[in-house]
Amino acid sequence: MGKTNLGIDQEGFPYIAIFAFSSLIFAILGWWLLAVLCLIGTIFCGHFFRDPERIIPTEANIAVSPADGKIIRIEPRQDPISGESHTCISIFMNICNVHVNRSPIKGQIEAIQYVQGHFLNASLDKAAKENEHCSYLLRDQDGKQWVVVQIAGLIARRIVCRTKEGDILNRGERFGIIRFGSRVDLYLPEEYTPTVNLGNKVIAGETILAKKNQE
């Protein structure tokens, strides 16, 4: 979803094209400083919208990270769809991270809720409720519910959803992107325990965030 053969997400093409075309025009006109600045913008957009392949773990009863970034919170919190309290793992994506989001599990999307809001710093606790966000309720093969939330931030001003209710996502499958840095929250079923700690760096689709408790 959104992946191209160039390893760049399709959301980046308009930005890359504008900067590249502007750089060419400025170079033709001899305005070299502007040409170089636009060339730098082209390179930056290509880097920001990169979408590398990932090696998805095949181990049973695990959840992988839905986003690249840093773990900034692990705490009980009410998820925005059911209102029930679950362990929530918050991942902050800075401007240098890959911003393509991936499904943490294999499951079916039962609900999607988009909420307009503010654009506060995504690392703030109140950003989960006050910022623009899109929540996804997934049900895994064991019938357990998972909630993934894309949260817009201070710079990120667009959440891109590339799935719909009823779709079945594989573990590590792409489902969307948030432009220019933000945050993703993952709410775990009570049968799962986090395997990461605060401050850990994680990779979408590769890093194991949680494992099912042993019976």
PDB file of N, CA and C in Angstrom, residues 11-74:
ATOM      1  N   GLU A  11       3.277   9.297  -1.342  1.00  0.00           N
ATOM      2  CA  GLU A  11       2.973  10.625  -0.803  1.00  0.00           C
ATOM      3  C   GLU A  11       4.107  11.611  -1.057  1.00  0.00           C
ATOM      4  N   GLY A  12       5.318  11.089  -1.250  1.00  0.00           N
ATOM      5  CA  GLY A  12       6.461  11.970  -1.419  1.00  0.00           C
ATOM      6  C   GLY A  12       6.655  12.510  -2.817  1.00  0.00           C
ATOM      7  N   PHE A  13       6.037  11.878  -3.812  1.00  0.00           N
ATOM      8  CA  PHE A  13       6.287  12.266  -5.196  1.00  0.00           C
ATOM      9  C   PHE A  13       5.934  13.719  -5.518  1.00  0.00           C
ATOM     10  N   PRO A  14       4.792  14.255  -5.061  1.00  0.00           N
ATOM     11  CA  PRO A  14       4.505  15.670  -5.361  1.00  0.00           C
ATOM     12  C   PRO A  14       5.569  16.619  -4.815  1.00  0.00           C
ATOM     13  N   TYR A  15       6.037  16.359  -3.585  1.00  0.00           N
ATOM     14  CA  TYR A  15       7.060  17.214  -2.983  1.00  0.00           C
ATOM     15  C   TYR A  15       8.375  17.104  -3.750  1.00  0.00           C
ATOM     16  N   ILE A  16       8.766  15.868  -4.067  1.00  0.00           N
ATOM     17  CA  ILE A  16      10.015  15.646  -4.796  1.00  0.00           C
ATOM     18  C   ILE A  16       9.959  16.315  -6.162  1.00  0.00           C
ATOM     19  N   ALA A  17       8.831  16.176  -6.849  1.00  0.00           N
ATOM     20  CA  ALA A  17       8.689  16.754  -8.186  1.00  0.00           C
ATOM     21  C   ALA A  17       8.772  18.276  -8.149  1.00  0.00           C
ATOM     22  N   ILE A  18       8.117  18.889  -7.171  1.00  0.00           N
ATOM     23  CA  ILE A  18       8.124  20.356  -7.067  1.00  0.00           C
ATOM     24  C   ILE A  18       9.535  20.879  -6.821  1.00  0.00           C
ATOM     25  N   PHE A  19      10.237  20.267  -5.853  1.00  0.00           N
ATOM     26  CA  PHE A  19      11.597  20.725  -5.547  1.00  0.00           C
ATOM     27  C   PHE A  19      12.547  20.470  -6.715  1.00  0.00           C
ATOM     28  N   ALA A  20      12.433  19.291  -7.346  1.00  0.00           N
ATOM     29  CA  ALA A  20      13.328  18.955  -8.455  1.00  0.00           C
ATOM     30  C   ALA A  20      13.096  19.884  -9.648  1.00  0.00           C
ATOM     31  N   PHE A  21      11.836  20.130  -9.970  1.00  0.00           N
ATOM     32  CA  PHE A  21      11.515  21.018 -11.095  1.00  0.00           C
ATOM     33  C   PHE A  21      11.989  22.441 -10.806  1.00  0.00           C
ATOM     34  N   SER A  22      11.772  22.896  -9.573  1.00  0.00           N
ATOM     35  CA  SER A  22      12.209  24.248  -9.196  1.00  0.00           C
ATOM     36  C   SER A  22      13.723  24.366  -9.285  1.00  0.00           C
ATOM     37  N   SER A  23      14.428  23.325  -8.839  1.00  0.00           N
ATOM     38  CA  SER A  23      15.890  23.331  -8.904  1.00  0.00           C
ATOM     39  C   SER A  23      16.367  23.442 -10.348  1.00  0.00           C
ATOM     40  N   LEU A  24      15.708  22.703 -11.244  1.00  0.00           N
ATOM     41  CA  LEU A  24      16.074  22.748 -12.660  1.00  0.00           C
ATOM     42  C   LEU A  24      15.842  24.140 -13.252  1.00  0.00           C
ATOM     43  N   ILE A  25      14.685  24.722 -12.959  1.00  0.00           N
ATOM     44  CA  ILE A  25      14.365  26.052 -13.491  1.00  0.00           C
ATOM     45  C   ILE A  25      15.350  27.101 -12.979  1.00  0.00           C
ATOM     46  N   PHE A  26      15.634  27.063 -11.678  1.00  0.00           N
ATOM     47  CA  PHE A  26      16.567  28.041 -11.110  1.00  0.00           C
ATOM     48  C   PHE A  26      17.965  27.870 -11.699  1.00  0.00           C
ATOM     49  N   ALA A  27      18.360  26.617 -11.962  1.00  0.00           N
ATOM     50  CA  ALA A  27      19.676  26.372 -12.557  1.00  0.00           C
ATOM     51  C   ALA A  27      19.739  26.942 -13.972  1.00  0.00           C
ATOM     52  N   ILE A  28      18.672  26.769 -14.737  1.00  0.00           N
ATOM     53  CA  ILE A  28      18.615  27.313 -16.099  1.00  0.00           C
ATOM     54  C   ILE A  28      18.706  28.837 -16.082  1.00  0.00           C
ATOM     55  N   LEU A  29      18.067  29.442 -15.079  1.00  0.00           N
ATOM     56  CA  LEU A  29      18.078  30.905 -14.959  1.00  0.00           C
ATOM     57  C   LEU A  29      19.383  31.434 -14.363  1.00  0.00           C
ATOM     58  N   GLY A  30      20.212  30.511 -13.871  1.00  0.00           N
ATOM     59  CA  GLY A  30      21.472  30.929 -13.274  1.00  0.00           C
ATOM     60  C   GLY A  30      21.359  31.356 -11.827  1.00  0.00           C
ATOM     61  N   TRP A  31      20.249  31.064 -11.206  1.00  0.00           N
ATOM     62  CA  TRP A  31      20.061  31.396  -9.791  1.00  0.00           C
ATOM     63  C   TRP A  31      20.537  30.204  -8.958  1.00  0.00           C
ATOM     64  N   TRP A  32      21.838  30.113  -8.808  1.00  0.00           N
ATOM     65  CA  TRP A  32      22.449  28.894  -8.288  1.00  0.00           C
ATOM     66  C   TRP A  32      22.130  28.629  -6.822  1.00  0.00           C
ATOM     67  N   LEU A  33      22.047  29.669  -6.024  1.00  0.00           N
ATOM     68  CA  LEU A  33      21.742  29.449  -4.608  1.00  0.00           C
ATOM     69  C   LEU A  33      20.370  28.808  -4.448  1.00  0.00           C
ATOM     70  N   LEU A  34      19.369  29.354  -5.145  1.00  0.00           N
ATOM     71  CA  LEU A  34      18.024  28.785  -5.073  1.00  0.00           C
ATOM     72  C   LEU A  34      17.996  27.382  -5.668  1.00  0.00           C
ATOM     73  N   ALA A  35      18.779  27.167  -6.727  1.00  0.00           N
ATOM     74  CA  ALA A  35      18.839  25.841  -7.344  1.00  0.00           C
ATOM     75  C   ALA A  35      19.382  24.811  -6.359  1.00  0.00           C
ATOM     76  N   VAL A  36      20.434  25.198  -5.640  1.00  0.00           N
ATOM     77  CA  VAL A  36      21.031  24.280  -4.661  1.00  0.00           C
ATOM     78  C   VAL A  36      20.071  24.023  -3.504  1.00  0.00           C
ATOM     79  N   LEU A  37      19.412  25.077  -3.028  1.00  0.00           N
ATOM     80  CA  LEU A  37      18.462  24.907  -1.926  1.00  0.00           C
ATOM     81  C   LEU A  37      17.325  23.970  -2.321  1.00  0.00           C
ATOM     82  N   CYS A  38      16.821  24.107  -3.533  1.00  0.00           N
ATOM     83  CA  CYS A  38      15.743  23.222  -3.994  1.00  0.00           C
ATOM     84  C   CYS A  38      16.250  21.801  -4.194  1.00  0.00           C
ATOM     85  N   LEU A  39      17.506  21.665  -4.611  1.00  0.00           N
ATOM     86  CA  LEU A  39      18.093  20.330  -4.739  1.00  0.00           C
ATOM     87  C   LEU A  39      18.181  19.659  -3.373  1.00  0.00           C
ATOM     88  N   ILE A  40      18.576  20.445  -2.364  1.00  0.00           N
ATOM     89  CA  ILE A  40      18.618  19.915  -0.998  1.00  0.00           C
ATOM     90  C   ILE A  40      17.220  19.499  -0.557  1.00  0.00           C
ATOM     91  N   GLY A  41      16.216  20.318  -0.912  1.00  0.00           N
ATOM     92  CA  GLY A  41      14.833  19.962  -0.591  1.00  0.00           C
ATOM     93  C   GLY A  41      14.410  18.669  -1.257  1.00  0.00           C
ATOM     94  N   THR A  42      14.858  18.458  -2.492  1.00  0.00           N
ATOM     95  CA  THR A  42      14.545  17.215  -3.206  1.00  0.00           C
ATOM     96  C   THR A  42      15.124  16.014  -2.477  1.00  0.00           C
ATOM     97  N   ILE A  43      16.389  16.140  -2.083  1.00  0.00           N
ATOM     98  CA  ILE A  43      17.058  15.042  -1.373  1.00  0.00           C
ATOM     99  C   ILE A  43      16.387  14.784  -0.032  1.00  0.00           C
ATOM    100  N   PHE A  44      16.037  15.861   0.681  1.00  0.00           N
ATOM    101  CA  PHE A  44      15.381  15.703   1.979  1.00  0.00           C
ATOM    102  C   PHE A  44      14.060  14.965   1.837  1.00  0.00           C
ATOM    103  N   CYS A  45      13.239  15.354   0.863  1.00  0.00           N
ATOM    104  CA  CYS A  45      11.934  14.708   0.685  1.00  0.00           C
ATOM    105  C   CYS A  45      12.094  13.242   0.297  1.00  0.00           C
ATOM    106  N   GLY A  46      13.095  12.951  -0.538  1.00  0.00           N
ATOM    107  CA  GLY A  46      13.347  11.565  -0.895  1.00  0.00           C
ATOM    108  C   GLY A  46      13.725  10.740   0.319  1.00  0.00           C
ATOM    109  N   HIS A  47      14.514  11.354   1.210  1.00  0.00           N
ATOM    110  CA  HIS A  47      14.913  10.657   2.438  1.00  0.00           C
ATOM    111  C   HIS A  47      13.735  10.509   3.391  1.00  0.00           C
ATOM    112  N   PHE A  48      12.952  11.565   3.541  1.00  0.00           N
ATOM    113  CA  PHE A  48      11.842  11.529   4.488  1.00  0.00           C
ATOM    114  C   PHE A  48      10.792  10.504   4.087  1.00  0.00           C
ATOM    115  N   PHE A  49      10.474  10.430   2.812  1.00  0.00           N
ATOM    116  CA  PHE A  49       9.408   9.537   2.352  1.00  0.00           C
ATOM    117  C   PHE A  49       9.924   8.157   1.939  1.00  0.00           C
ATOM    118  N   ARG A  50      11.141   7.824   2.341  1.00  0.00           N
ATOM    119  CA  ARG A  50      11.679   6.508   2.015  1.00  0.00           C
ATOM    120  C   ARG A  50      10.828   5.414   2.649  1.00  0.00           C
ATOM    121  N   ASP A  51      10.793   4.275   1.997  1.00  0.00           N
ATOM    122  CA  ASP A  51       9.970   3.162   2.478  1.00  0.00           C
ATOM    123  C   ASP A  51      10.731   1.853   2.274  1.00  0.00           C
ATOM    124  N   PRO A  52      11.711   1.580   3.129  1.00  0.00           N
ATOM    125  CA  PRO A  52      12.529   0.377   2.959  1.00  0.00           C
ATOM    126  C   PRO A  52      11.754  -0.895   3.288  1.00  0.00           C
ATOM    127  N   GLU A  53      12.202  -1.993   2.691  1.00  0.00           N
ATOM    128  CA  GLU A  53      11.616  -3.286   3.024  1.00  0.00           C
ATOM    129  C   GLU A  53      12.033  -3.674   4.440  1.00  0.00           C
ATOM    130  N   ARG A  54      11.221  -4.463   5.089  1.00  0.00           N
ATOM    131  CA  ARG A  54      11.496  -4.902   6.450  1.00  0.00           C
ATOM    132  C   ARG A  54      11.399  -6.424   6.540  1.00  0.00           C
ATOM    133  N   ILE A  55      12.184  -7.000   7.442  1.00  0.00           N
ATOM    134  CA  ILE A  55      12.134  -8.441   7.694  1.00  0.00           C
ATOM    135  C   ILE A  55      11.150  -8.670   8.839  1.00  0.00           C
ATOM    136  N   ILE A  56       9.994  -9.223   8.528  1.00  0.00           N
ATOM    137  CA  ILE A  56       8.924  -9.381   9.518  1.00  0.00           C
ATOM    138  C   ILE A  56       9.146 -10.658  10.328  1.00  0.00           C
ATOM    139  N   PRO A  57       9.179 -10.584  11.662  1.00  0.00           N
ATOM    140  CA  PRO A  57       9.319 -11.790  12.482  1.00  0.00           C
ATOM    141  C   PRO A  57       8.160 -12.759  12.252  1.00  0.00           C
ATOM    142  N   THR A  58       8.461 -14.046  12.295  1.00  0.00           N
ATOM    143  CA  THR A  58       7.437 -15.074  12.061  1.00  0.00           C
ATOM    144  C   THR A  58       7.010 -15.777  13.344  1.00  0.00           C
ATOM    145  N   GLU A  59       7.602 -15.394  14.456  1.00  0.00           N
ATOM    146  CA  GLU A  59       7.269 -16.006  15.745  1.00  0.00           C
ATOM    147  C   GLU A  59       5.785 -15.820  16.066  1.00  0.00           C
ATOM    148  N   ALA A  60       5.187 -16.837  16.676  1.00  0.00           N
ATOM    149  CA  ALA A  60       3.764 -16.767  17.029  1.00  0.00           C
ATOM    150  C   ALA A  60       3.558 -15.917  18.280  1.00  0.00           C
ATOM    151  N   ASN A  61       2.357 -15.365  18.411  1.00  0.00           N
ATOM    152  CA  ASN A  61       1.913 -14.661  19.621  1.00  0.00           C
ATOM    153  C   ASN A  61       2.786 -13.458  19.983  1.00  0.00           C
ATOM    154  N   ILE A  62       3.093 -12.667  18.976  1.00  0.00           N
ATOM    155  CA  ILE A  62       3.854 -11.433  19.201  1.00  0.00           C
ATOM    156  C   ILE A  62       3.177 -10.282  18.456  1.00  0.00           C
ATOM    157  N   ALA A  63       3.580  -9.076  18.809  1.00  0.00           N
ATOM    158  CA  ALA A  63       3.157  -7.876  18.074  1.00  0.00           C
ATOM    159  C   ALA A  63       4.405  -7.080  17.741  1.00  0.00           C
ATOM    160  N   VAL A  64       4.486  -6.603  16.509  1.00  0.00           N
ATOM    161  CA  VAL A  64       5.643  -5.811  16.096  1.00  0.00           C
ATOM    162  C   VAL A  64       5.300  -4.325  16.153  1.00  0.00           C
ATOM    163  N   SER A  65       6.322  -3.522  16.097  1.00  0.00           N
ATOM    164  CA  SER A  65       6.112  -2.076  16.177  1.00  0.00           C
ATOM    165  C   SER A  65       5.364  -1.562  14.950  1.00  0.00           C
ATOM    166  N   PRO A  66       4.367  -0.711  15.147  1.00  0.00           N
ATOM    167  CA  PRO A  66       3.658  -0.114  14.012  1.00  0.00           C
ATOM    168  C   PRO A  66       4.390   1.085  13.413  1.00  0.00           C
ATOM    169  N   ALA A  67       5.476   1.517  14.069  1.00  0.00           N
ATOM    170  CA  ALA A  67       6.168   2.722  13.599  1.00  0.00           C
ATOM    171  C   ALA A  67       7.640   2.683  13.967  1.00  0.00           C
ATOM    172  N   ASP A  68       8.444   3.390  13.192  1.00  0.00           N
ATOM    173  CA  ASP A  68       9.828   3.657  13.566  1.00  0.00           C
ATOM    174  C   ASP A  68       9.823   4.769  14.609  1.00  0.00           C
ATOM    175  N   GLY A  69      10.791   4.748  15.513  1.00  0.00           N
ATOM    176  CA  GLY A  69      10.874   5.846  16.461  1.00  0.00           C
ATOM    177  C   GLY A  69      11.401   5.433  17.817  1.00  0.00           C
ATOM    178  N   LYS A  70      10.982   6.178  18.832  1.00  0.00           N
ATOM    179  CA  LYS A  70      11.459   6.004  20.202  1.00  0.00           C
ATOM    180  C   LYS A  70      10.274   5.793  21.138  1.00  0.00           C
ATOM    181  N   ILE A  71      10.412   4.836  22.049  1.00  0.00           N
ATOM    182  CA  ILE A  71       9.359   4.578  23.039  1.00  0.00           C
ATOM    183  C   ILE A  71       9.372   5.704  24.074  1.00  0.00           C
ATOM    184  N   ILE A  72       8.263   6.441  24.165  1.00  0.00           N
ATOM    185  CA  ILE A  72       8.213   7.569  25.104  1.00  0.00           C
ATOM    186  C   ILE A  72       7.248   7.326  26.262  1.00  0.00           C
ATOM    187  N   ARG A  73       6.354   6.333  26.125  1.00  0.00           N
ATOM    188  CA  ARG A  73       5.427   6.017  27.213  1.00  0.00           C
ATOM    189  C   ARG A  73       5.024   4.549  27.150  1.00  0.00           C
ATOM    190  N   ILE A  74       4.912   3.950  28.336  1.00  0.00           N
ATOM    191  CA  ILE A  74       4.304   2.625  28.496  1.00  0.00           C
ATOM    192  C   ILE A  74       3.459   2.719  29.754  1.00  0.00           C
TER     193      ILE A  74
END
